[in-house]
mmCIF file with all atom_site columns, C-alpha atoms in Angstrom:
data_model
loop_
_atom_site.group_PDB
_atom_site.id
_atom_site.type_symbol
_atom_site.label_atom_id
_atom_site.label_alt_id
_atom_site.label_comp_id
_atom_site.label_asym_id
_atom_site.label_entity_id
_atom_site.label_seq_id
_atom_site.pdbx_PDB_ins_code
_atom_site.Cartn_x
_atom_site.Cartn_y
_atom_site.Cartn_z
_atom_site.occupancy
_atom_site.B_iso_or_equiv
_atom_site.pdbx_formal_charge
_atom_site.auth_seq_id
_atom_site.auth_comp_id
_atom_site.auth_asym_id
_atom_site.auth_atom_id
_atom_site.pdbx_PDB_model_num
ATOM 1   C CA . MET A 1 1   ? -146.904 30.627 77.304  1.00 88.00 ? 786 MET A CA 1
ATOM 2   C CA . LEU A 1 2   ? -144.348 28.642 79.234  1.00 96.00 ? 787 LEU A CA 1
ATOM 3   C CA . MET A 1 3   ? -144.770 27.228 82.709  1.00 97.00 ? 788 MET A CA 1
ATOM 4   C CA . ASN A 1 4   ? -142.532 28.959 85.227  1.00 97.00 ? 789 ASN A CA 1
ATOM 5   C CA . ARG A 1 5   ? -141.742 27.429 88.606  1.00 96.00 ? 790 ARG A CA 1
ATOM 6   C CA . SER A 1 6   ? -141.921 30.769 90.435  1.00 97.00 ? 791 SER A CA 1
ATOM 7   C CA . SER A 1 7   ? -145.474 31.319 89.123  1.00 98.00 ? 792 SER A CA 1
ATOM 8   C CA . SER A 1 8   ? -146.725 27.716 89.329  1.00 98.00 ? 793 SER A CA 1
ATOM 9   C CA . VAL A 1 9   ? -148.553 25.468 91.713  1.00 98.00 ? 794 VAL A CA 1
ATOM 10  C CA . LEU A 1 10  ? -149.194 21.756 91.150  1.00 98.00 ? 795 LEU A CA 1
ATOM 11  C CA . LEU A 1 11  ? -152.785 20.727 91.854  1.00 98.00 ? 796 LEU A CA 1
ATOM 12  C CA . ILE A 1 12  ? -153.406 16.984 92.228  1.00 98.00 ? 797 ILE A CA 1
ATOM 13  C CA . ILE A 1 13  ? -157.111 16.183 92.010  1.00 98.00 ? 798 ILE A CA 1
ATOM 14  C CA . ASP A 1 14  ? -158.717 13.193 93.766  1.00 98.00 ? 799 ASP A CA 1
ATOM 15  C CA . VAL A 1 15  ? -156.228 10.339 93.320  1.00 98.00 ? 800 VAL A CA 1
ATOM 16  C CA . GLN A 1 16  ? -158.122 8.258  95.867  1.00 97.00 ? 801 GLN A CA 1
ATOM 17  C CA . GLU A 1 17  ? -158.253 4.659  97.071  1.00 96.00 ? 802 GLU A CA 1
ATOM 18  C CA . ARG A 1 18  ? -161.667 3.591  95.763  1.00 96.00 ? 803 ARG A CA 1
ATOM 19  C CA . LEU A 1 19  ? -161.492 5.505  92.469  1.00 95.00 ? 804 LEU A CA 1
ATOM 20  C CA . ALA A 1 20  ? -157.940 4.790  91.293  1.00 96.00 ? 805 ALA A CA 1
ATOM 21  C CA . PRO A 1 21  ? -158.463 1.059  90.523  1.00 96.00 ? 806 PRO A CA 1
ATOM 22  C CA . SER A 1 22  ? -161.220 1.980  88.035  1.00 97.00 ? 807 SER A CA 1
ATOM 23  C CA . ILE A 1 23  ? -159.147 4.481  86.054  1.00 98.00 ? 808 ILE A CA 1
ATOM 24  C CA . HIS A 1 24  ? -158.027 3.441  82.579  1.00 98.00 ? 809 HIS A CA 1
ATOM 25  C CA . GLU A 1 25  ? -154.240 2.956  82.763  1.00 97.00 ? 810 GLU A CA 1
ATOM 26  C CA . GLY A 1 26  ? -154.603 3.919  86.423  1.00 96.00 ? 811 GLY A CA 1
ATOM 27  C CA . PRO A 1 27  ? -151.193 2.734  87.661  1.00 97.00 ? 812 PRO A CA 1
ATOM 28  C CA . GLN A 1 28  ? -149.452 4.957  85.094  1.00 98.00 ? 813 GLN A CA 1
ATOM 29  C CA . VAL A 1 29  ? -151.654 7.966  85.901  1.00 98.00 ? 814 VAL A CA 1
ATOM 30  C CA . VAL A 1 30  ? -150.944 7.510  89.618  1.00 98.00 ? 815 VAL A CA 1
ATOM 31  C CA . ALA A 1 31  ? -147.211 7.080  89.026  1.00 97.00 ? 816 ALA A CA 1
ATOM 32  C CA . ASN A 1 32  ? -147.123 10.232 86.907  1.00 98.00 ? 817 ASN A CA 1
ATOM 33  C CA . CYS A 1 33  ? -148.961 12.241 89.558  1.00 98.00 ? 818 CYS A CA 1
ATOM 34  C CA . ALA A 1 34  ? -146.441 11.067 92.156  1.00 98.00 ? 819 ALA A CA 1
ATOM 35  C CA . TRP A 1 35  ? -143.562 11.868 89.790  1.00 97.00 ? 820 TRP A CA 1
ATOM 36  C CA . LEU A 1 36  ? -144.873 15.404 89.269  1.00 98.00 ? 821 LEU A CA 1
ATOM 37  C CA . ALA A 1 37  ? -145.202 15.903 93.036  1.00 98.00 ? 822 ALA A CA 1
ATOM 38  C CA . GLN A 1 38  ? -141.588 14.829 93.532  1.00 97.00 ? 823 GLN A CA 1
ATOM 39  C CA . VAL A 1 39  ? -140.284 17.060 90.745  1.00 97.00 ? 824 VAL A CA 1
ATOM 40  C CA . ALA A 1 40  ? -142.332 19.974 92.108  1.00 97.00 ? 825 ALA A CA 1
ATOM 41  C CA . ALA A 1 41  ? -140.789 19.490 95.544  1.00 96.00 ? 826 ALA A CA 1
ATOM 42  C CA . ARG A 1 42  ? -137.288 19.344 94.060  1.00 95.00 ? 827 ARG A CA 1
ATOM 43  C CA . VAL A 1 43  ? -137.705 22.593 92.094  1.00 96.00 ? 828 VAL A CA 1
ATOM 44  C CA . GLY A 1 44  ? -139.642 24.456 94.806  1.00 96.00 ? 829 GLY A CA 1
ATOM 45  C CA . VAL A 1 45  ? -143.162 24.446 93.355  1.00 98.00 ? 830 VAL A CA 1
ATOM 46  C CA . PRO A 1 46  ? -145.926 24.177 95.963  1.00 98.00 ? 831 PRO A CA 1
ATOM 47  C CA . VAL A 1 47  ? -148.306 21.215 95.763  1.00 98.00 ? 832 VAL A CA 1
ATOM 48  C CA . VAL A 1 48  ? -151.997 21.115 96.677  1.00 98.00 ? 833 VAL A CA 1
ATOM 49  C CA . VAL A 1 49  ? -153.914 17.816 96.822  1.00 98.00 ? 834 VAL A CA 1
ATOM 50  C CA . THR A 1 50  ? -157.710 17.508 96.859  1.00 98.00 ? 835 THR A CA 1
ATOM 51  C CA . GLU A 1 51  ? -159.852 14.664 98.162  1.00 97.00 ? 836 GLU A CA 1
ATOM 52  C CA . HIS A 1 52  ? -163.496 14.338 97.116  1.00 96.00 ? 837 HIS A CA 1
ATOM 53  C CA . PHE A 1 53  ? -165.626 12.902 99.936  1.00 95.00 ? 838 PHE A CA 1
ATOM 54  C CA . PRO A 1 54  ? -162.718 10.885 101.410 1.00 96.00 ? 839 PRO A CA 1
ATOM 55  C CA . GLU A 1 55  ? -165.069 9.174  103.857 1.00 96.00 ? 840 GLU A CA 1
ATOM 56  C CA . LYS A 1 56  ? -166.785 7.558  100.838 1.00 95.00 ? 841 LYS A CA 1
ATOM 57  C CA . ILE A 1 57  ? -164.105 7.395  98.148  1.00 95.00 ? 842 ILE A CA 1
ATOM 58  C CA . GLY A 1 58  ? -161.117 6.877  100.421 1.00 96.00 ? 843 GLY A CA 1
ATOM 59  C CA . CYS A 1 59  ? -158.033 8.941  101.055 1.00 97.00 ? 844 CYS A CA 1
ATOM 60  C CA . THR A 1 60  ? -155.317 9.880  98.608  1.00 97.00 ? 845 THR A CA 1
ATOM 61  C CA . LEU A 1 61  ? -153.271 6.827  97.588  1.00 97.00 ? 846 LEU A CA 1
ATOM 62  C CA . GLU A 1 62  ? -150.215 6.301  99.761  1.00 97.00 ? 847 GLU A CA 1
ATOM 63  C CA . THR A 1 63  ? -147.826 6.548  96.808  1.00 97.00 ? 848 THR A CA 1
ATOM 64  C CA . VAL A 1 64  ? -149.111 10.024 95.985  1.00 98.00 ? 849 VAL A CA 1
ATOM 65  C CA . LYS A 1 65  ? -149.259 11.030 99.661  1.00 96.00 ? 850 LYS A CA 1
ATOM 66  C CA . ALA A 1 66  ? -145.638 10.018 100.154 1.00 97.00 ? 851 ALA A CA 1
ATOM 67  C CA . ALA A 1 67  ? -144.529 11.826 96.999  1.00 96.00 ? 852 ALA A CA 1
ATOM 68  C CA . ALA A 1 68  ? -146.467 14.930 98.026  1.00 95.00 ? 853 ALA A CA 1
ATOM 69  C CA . ALA A 1 69  ? -144.989 15.188 101.523 1.00 92.00 ? 854 ALA A CA 1
ATOM 70  C CA . GLY A 1 70  ? -145.343 18.800 102.593 1.00 93.00 ? 855 GLY A CA 1
ATOM 71  C CA . ALA A 1 71  ? -148.314 19.419 100.297 1.00 97.00 ? 856 ALA A CA 1
ATOM 72  C CA . GLU A 1 72  ? -151.497 21.156 101.369 1.00 97.00 ? 857 GLU A CA 1
ATOM 73  C CA . PHE A 1 73  ? -154.383 18.650 101.511 1.00 97.00 ? 858 PHE A CA 1
ATOM 74  C CA . VAL A 1 74  ? -157.984 19.835 101.223 1.00 97.00 ? 859 VAL A CA 1
ATOM 75  C CA . THR A 1 75  ? -161.338 18.059 101.085 1.00 97.00 ? 860 THR A CA 1
ATOM 76  C CA . LYS A 1 76  ? -164.187 19.003 98.815  1.00 97.00 ? 861 LYS A CA 1
ATOM 77  C CA . GLU A 1 77  ? -167.784 18.183 98.001  1.00 96.00 ? 862 GLU A CA 1
ATOM 78  C CA . CYS A 1 78  ? -168.235 19.974 94.673  1.00 97.00 ? 863 CYS A CA 1
ATOM 79  C CA . PHE A 1 79  ? -166.731 18.346 91.620  1.00 97.00 ? 864 PHE A CA 1
ATOM 80  C CA . SER A 1 80  ? -164.861 21.588 90.938  1.00 98.00 ? 865 SER A CA 1
ATOM 81  C CA . ALA A 1 81  ? -162.386 22.346 93.699  1.00 97.00 ? 866 ALA A CA 1
ATOM 82  C CA . ALA A 1 82  ? -162.555 25.983 92.629  1.00 96.00 ? 867 ALA A CA 1
ATOM 83  C CA . ALA A 1 83  ? -166.344 26.080 93.074  1.00 95.00 ? 868 ALA A CA 1
ATOM 84  C CA . ASP A 1 84  ? -166.051 24.404 96.451  1.00 86.00 ? 869 ASP A CA 1
ATOM 85  C CA . GLY A 1 85  ? -163.877 27.230 97.831  1.00 92.00 ? 870 GLY A CA 1
ATOM 86  C CA . CYS A 1 86  ? -161.370 24.820 99.353  1.00 94.00 ? 871 CYS A CA 1
ATOM 87  C CA . LEU A 1 87  ? -158.557 26.219 97.189  1.00 96.00 ? 872 LEU A CA 1
ATOM 88  C CA . GLU A 1 88  ? -158.869 29.788 98.473  1.00 95.00 ? 873 GLU A CA 1
ATOM 89  C CA . PRO A 1 89  ? -156.569 29.354 101.508 1.00 95.00 ? 874 PRO A CA 1
ATOM 90  C CA . THR A 1 90  ? -153.991 27.365 99.497  1.00 96.00 ? 875 THR A CA 1
ATOM 91  C CA . ALA A 1 91  ? -151.053 28.172 97.222  1.00 97.00 ? 876 ALA A CA 1
ATOM 92  C CA . VAL A 1 92  ? -153.443 27.954 94.240  1.00 97.00 ? 877 VAL A CA 1
ATOM 93  C CA . ASN A 1 93  ? -154.838 31.315 95.262  1.00 95.00 ? 878 ASN A CA 1
ATOM 94  C CA . GLY A 1 94  ? -151.436 32.994 95.225  1.00 95.00 ? 879 GLY A CA 1
ATOM 95  C CA . ARG A 1 95  ? -150.035 31.611 91.971  1.00 98.00 ? 880 ARG A CA 1
ATOM 96  C CA . ARG A 1 96  ? -150.833 32.649 88.390  1.00 98.00 ? 881 ARG A CA 1
ATOM 97  C CA . GLN A 1 97  ? -150.244 29.226 86.801  1.00 98.00 ? 882 GLN A CA 1
ATOM 98  C CA . VAL A 1 98  ? -151.962 26.034 87.909  1.00 98.00 ? 883 VAL A CA 1
ATOM 99  C CA . ILE A 1 99  ? -150.652 22.699 86.664  1.00 98.00 ? 884 ILE A CA 1
ATOM 100 C CA . VAL A 1 100 ? -153.457 20.163 87.129  1.00 98.00 ? 885 VAL A CA 1
ATOM 101 C CA . CYS A 1 101 ? -153.394 16.362 87.194  1.00 98.00 ? 886 CYS A CA 1
ATOM 102 C CA . GLY A 1 102 ? -155.504 13.590 88.711  1.00 98.00 ? 887 GLY A CA 1
ATOM 103 C CA . THR A 1 103 ? -158.897 12.000 88.234  1.00 98.00 ? 888 THR A CA 1
ATOM 104 C CA . GLU A 1 104 ? -161.361 11.948 86.710  1.00 97.00 ? 889 GLU A CA 1
ATOM 105 C CA . ALA A 1 105 ? -160.307 14.009 83.706  1.00 98.00 ? 890 ALA A CA 1
ATOM 106 C CA . HIS A 1 106 ? -163.859 14.583 82.478  1.00 98.00 ? 891 HIS A CA 1
ATOM 107 C CA . VAL A 1 107 ? -165.343 15.404 85.900  1.00 98.00 ? 892 VAL A CA 1
ATOM 108 C CA . CYS A 1 108 ? -163.324 16.942 88.731  1.00 98.00 ? 893 CYS A CA 1
ATOM 109 C CA . VAL A 1 109 ? -160.194 17.743 86.712  1.00 98.00 ? 894 VAL A CA 1
ATOM 110 C CA . GLN A 1 110 ? -162.161 19.386 83.901  1.00 98.00 ? 895 GLN A CA 1
ATOM 111 C CA . GLN A 1 111 ? -164.584 21.317 86.101  1.00 98.00 ? 896 GLN A CA 1
ATOM 112 C CA . THR A 1 112 ? -161.753 22.594 88.296  1.00 98.00 ? 897 THR A CA 1
ATOM 113 C CA . ALA A 1 113 ? -159.604 23.527 85.301  1.00 98.00 ? 898 ALA A CA 1
ATOM 114 C CA . LEU A 1 114 ? -162.455 25.382 83.589  1.00 98.00 ? 899 LEU A CA 1
ATOM 115 C CA . ASP A 1 115 ? -163.369 27.302 86.752  1.00 98.00 ? 900 ASP A CA 1
ATOM 116 C CA . LEU A 1 116 ? -159.730 28.260 87.325  1.00 98.00 ? 901 LEU A CA 1
ATOM 117 C CA . ARG A 1 117 ? -159.379 29.379 83.696  1.00 98.00 ? 902 ARG A CA 1
ATOM 118 C CA . TRP A 1 118 ? -162.532 31.493 83.917  1.00 97.00 ? 903 TRP A CA 1
ATOM 119 C CA . ALA A 1 119 ? -161.145 33.015 87.129  1.00 96.00 ? 904 ALA A CA 1
ATOM 120 C CA . GLY A 1 120 ? -158.156 34.260 85.130  1.00 97.00 ? 905 GLY A CA 1
ATOM 121 C CA . LYS A 1 121 ? -155.554 31.582 85.893  1.00 98.00 ? 906 LYS A CA 1
ATOM 122 C CA . GLU A 1 122 ? -153.214 30.093 83.306  1.00 98.00 ? 907 GLU A CA 1
ATOM 123 C CA . VAL A 1 123 ? -154.156 26.413 83.461  1.00 98.00 ? 908 VAL A CA 1
ATOM 124 C CA . PHE A 1 124 ? -152.169 23.419 82.210  1.00 98.00 ? 909 PHE A CA 1
ATOM 125 C CA . VAL A 1 125 ? -153.558 19.879 82.404  1.00 98.00 ? 910 VAL A CA 1
ATOM 126 C CA . VAL A 1 126 ? -150.989 17.086 82.351  1.00 98.00 ? 911 VAL A CA 1
ATOM 127 C CA . ALA A 1 127 ? -152.357 14.525 79.883  1.00 98.00 ? 912 ALA A CA 1
ATOM 128 C CA . ASP A 1 128 ? -150.234 11.581 81.015  1.00 98.00 ? 913 ASP A CA 1
ATOM 129 C CA . ALA A 1 129 ? -151.131 12.269 84.647  1.00 98.00 ? 914 ALA A CA 1
ATOM 130 C CA . ALA A 1 130 ? -154.893 12.687 84.211  1.00 98.00 ? 915 ALA A CA 1
ATOM 131 C CA . GLY A 1 131 ? -157.305 9.825  83.676  1.00 98.00 ? 916 GLY A CA 1
ATOM 132 C CA . SER A 1 132 ? -160.880 8.656  83.538  1.00 98.00 ? 917 SER A CA 1
ATOM 133 C CA . ARG A 1 133 ? -162.563 5.275  83.746  1.00 98.00 ? 918 ARG A CA 1
ATOM 134 C CA . ASP A 1 134 ? -163.317 5.490  80.027  1.00 98.00 ? 919 ASP A CA 1
ATOM 135 C CA . PRO A 1 135 ? -160.525 6.864  77.810  1.00 97.00 ? 920 PRO A CA 1
ATOM 136 C CA . ALA A 1 136 ? -163.123 8.343  75.447  1.00 98.00 ? 921 ALA A CA 1
ATOM 137 C CA . ASN A 1 137 ? -164.333 10.621 78.261  1.00 98.00 ? 922 ASN A CA 1
ATOM 138 C CA . ARG A 1 138 ? -160.735 11.633 79.008  1.00 98.00 ? 923 ARG A CA 1
ATOM 139 C CA . ASP A 1 139 ? -160.109 12.500 75.359  1.00 98.00 ? 924 ASP A CA 1
ATOM 140 C CA . LEU A 1 140 ? -163.321 14.534 75.115  1.00 98.00 ? 925 LEU A CA 1
ATOM 141 C CA . ALA A 1 141 ? -162.343 16.424 78.270  1.00 98.00 ? 926 ALA A CA 1
ATOM 142 C CA . PHE A 1 142 ? -158.916 17.273 76.830  1.00 98.00 ? 927 PHE A CA 1
ATOM 143 C CA . ALA A 1 143 ? -160.530 18.555 73.627  1.00 98.00 ? 928 ALA A CA 1
ATOM 144 C CA . ARG A 1 144 ? -163.076 20.635 75.524  1.00 98.00 ? 929 ARG A CA 1
ATOM 145 C CA . MET A 1 145 ? -160.496 22.123 77.886  1.00 98.00 ? 930 MET A CA 1
ATOM 146 C CA . ARG A 1 146 ? -158.168 22.940 74.992  1.00 98.00 ? 931 ARG A CA 1
ATOM 147 C CA . HIS A 1 147 ? -161.074 24.726 73.274  1.00 98.00 ? 932 HIS A CA 1
ATOM 148 C CA . HIS A 1 148 ? -161.400 26.950 76.355  1.00 98.00 ? 933 HIS A CA 1
ATOM 149 C CA . GLY A 1 149 ? -157.744 27.977 76.430  1.00 97.00 ? 934 GLY A CA 1
ATOM 150 C CA . ILE A 1 150 ? -156.358 25.329 78.762  1.00 98.00 ? 935 ILE A CA 1
ATOM 151 C CA . GLU A 1 151 ? -152.984 23.944 77.697  1.00 98.00 ? 936 GLU A CA 1
ATOM 152 C CA . ILE A 1 152 ? -152.719 20.147 77.506  1.00 98.00 ? 937 ILE A CA 1
ATOM 153 C CA . VAL A 1 153 ? -149.142 19.134 78.317  1.00 98.00 ? 938 VAL A CA 1
ATOM 154 C CA . SER A 1 154 ? -147.007 16.137 79.299  1.00 98.00 ? 939 SER A CA 1
ATOM 155 C CA . ARG A 1 155 ? -145.184 15.570 82.563  1.00 97.00 ? 940 ARG A CA 1
ATOM 156 C CA . GLU A 1 156 ? -141.798 16.092 80.903  1.00 96.00 ? 941 GLU A CA 1
ATOM 157 C CA . MET A 1 157 ? -142.969 19.365 79.360  1.00 97.00 ? 942 MET A CA 1
ATOM 158 C CA . VAL A 1 158 ? -143.777 20.522 82.892  1.00 98.00 ? 943 VAL A CA 1
ATOM 159 C CA . ALA A 1 159 ? -140.394 19.449 84.270  1.00 96.00 ? 944 ALA A CA 1
ATOM 160 C CA . PHE A 1 160 ? -138.302 20.986 81.488  1.00 95.00 ? 945 PHE A CA 1
ATOM 161 C CA . GLU A 1 161 ? -140.240 24.260 81.516  1.00 97.00 ? 946 GLU A CA 1
ATOM 162 C CA . TRP A 1 162 ? -139.843 24.496 85.301  1.00 97.00 ? 947 TRP A CA 1
ATOM 163 C CA . LEU A 1 163 ? -136.100 23.906 84.847  1.00 95.00 ? 948 LEU A CA 1
ATOM 164 C CA . GLN A 1 164 ? -135.798 26.475 82.008  1.00 94.00 ? 949 GLN A CA 1
ATOM 165 C CA . ARG A 1 165 ? -132.160 25.641 81.267  1.00 92.00 ? 950 ARG A CA 1
ATOM 166 C CA . GLY A 1 166 ? -129.615 22.858 81.217  1.00 92.00 ? 951 GLY A CA 1
ATOM 167 C CA . GLY A 1 167 ? -126.175 22.980 82.735  1.00 91.00 ? 952 GLY A CA 1
ATOM 168 C CA . THR A 1 168 ? -127.293 23.877 86.245  1.00 92.00 ? 953 THR A CA 1
ATOM 169 C CA . GLU A 1 169 ? -126.949 21.750 89.342  1.00 93.00 ? 954 GLU A CA 1
ATOM 170 C CA . LEU A 1 170 ? -130.760 21.616 89.622  1.00 88.00 ? 955 LEU A CA 1
ATOM 171 C CA . PHE A 1 171 ? -131.023 20.384 86.024  1.00 91.00 ? 956 PHE A CA 1
ATOM 172 C CA . ARG A 1 172 ? -128.412 17.692 86.697  1.00 93.00 ? 957 ARG A CA 1
ATOM 173 C CA . GLU A 1 173 ? -130.278 16.542 89.830  1.00 91.00 ? 958 GLU A CA 1
ATOM 174 C CA . VAL A 1 174 ? -133.684 16.384 88.146  1.00 92.00 ? 959 VAL A CA 1
ATOM 175 C CA . ASN A 1 175 ? -132.246 14.773 85.035  1.00 89.00 ? 960 ASN A CA 1
ATOM 176 C CA . ARG A 1 176 ? -130.453 12.122 87.108  1.00 89.00 ? 961 ARG A CA 1
ATOM 177 C CA . ASP A 1 177 ? -133.312 11.403 89.519  1.00 88.00 ? 962 ASP A CA 1
ATOM 178 C CA . PHE A 1 178 ? -136.439 11.791 87.362  1.00 91.00 ? 963 PHE A CA 1
ATOM 179 C CA . ILE A 1 179 ? -135.868 11.922 83.607  1.00 89.00 ? 964 ILE A CA 1
ATOM 180 C CA . ARG A 1 180 ? -135.704 8.437  82.159  1.00 68.00 ? 965 ARG A CA 1
#
């Protein structure tokens, strides 16, 4: 199945101040989350951002916050944002496809993705925008999620599927501003 911008929501999980420095290849994961948020805004896909115990782990990194201007921000206590119930009043509830990125891949990203999949959503996890402290845990999470019907994709796969076609003004804008 292809990702479609009219059916999608971007869900950014827990890219927070005290966790991000510990993530393997963290600067790239953070940059890719911000990139996805900017592309989503450009093509009209809603963005939801979660924060896990922000009073302990810190708020969402400023680079992601700035890129996700206009996003819905929610706090959670459960590892799975779906189990926590914080996603119910957000765009995640009203969209069939959920594109997920953030940290940690083997904890909050995986548990949220699995719960969303079991709830009947089409779930896509963006591999180059999801990380863990230990890359072995990230890789195991990707394998497990794939086994349960979750698509593992790249950020450019998301962008090009949202665009659907070349030759449009929107394609030219996204290609010029984001595709490198």
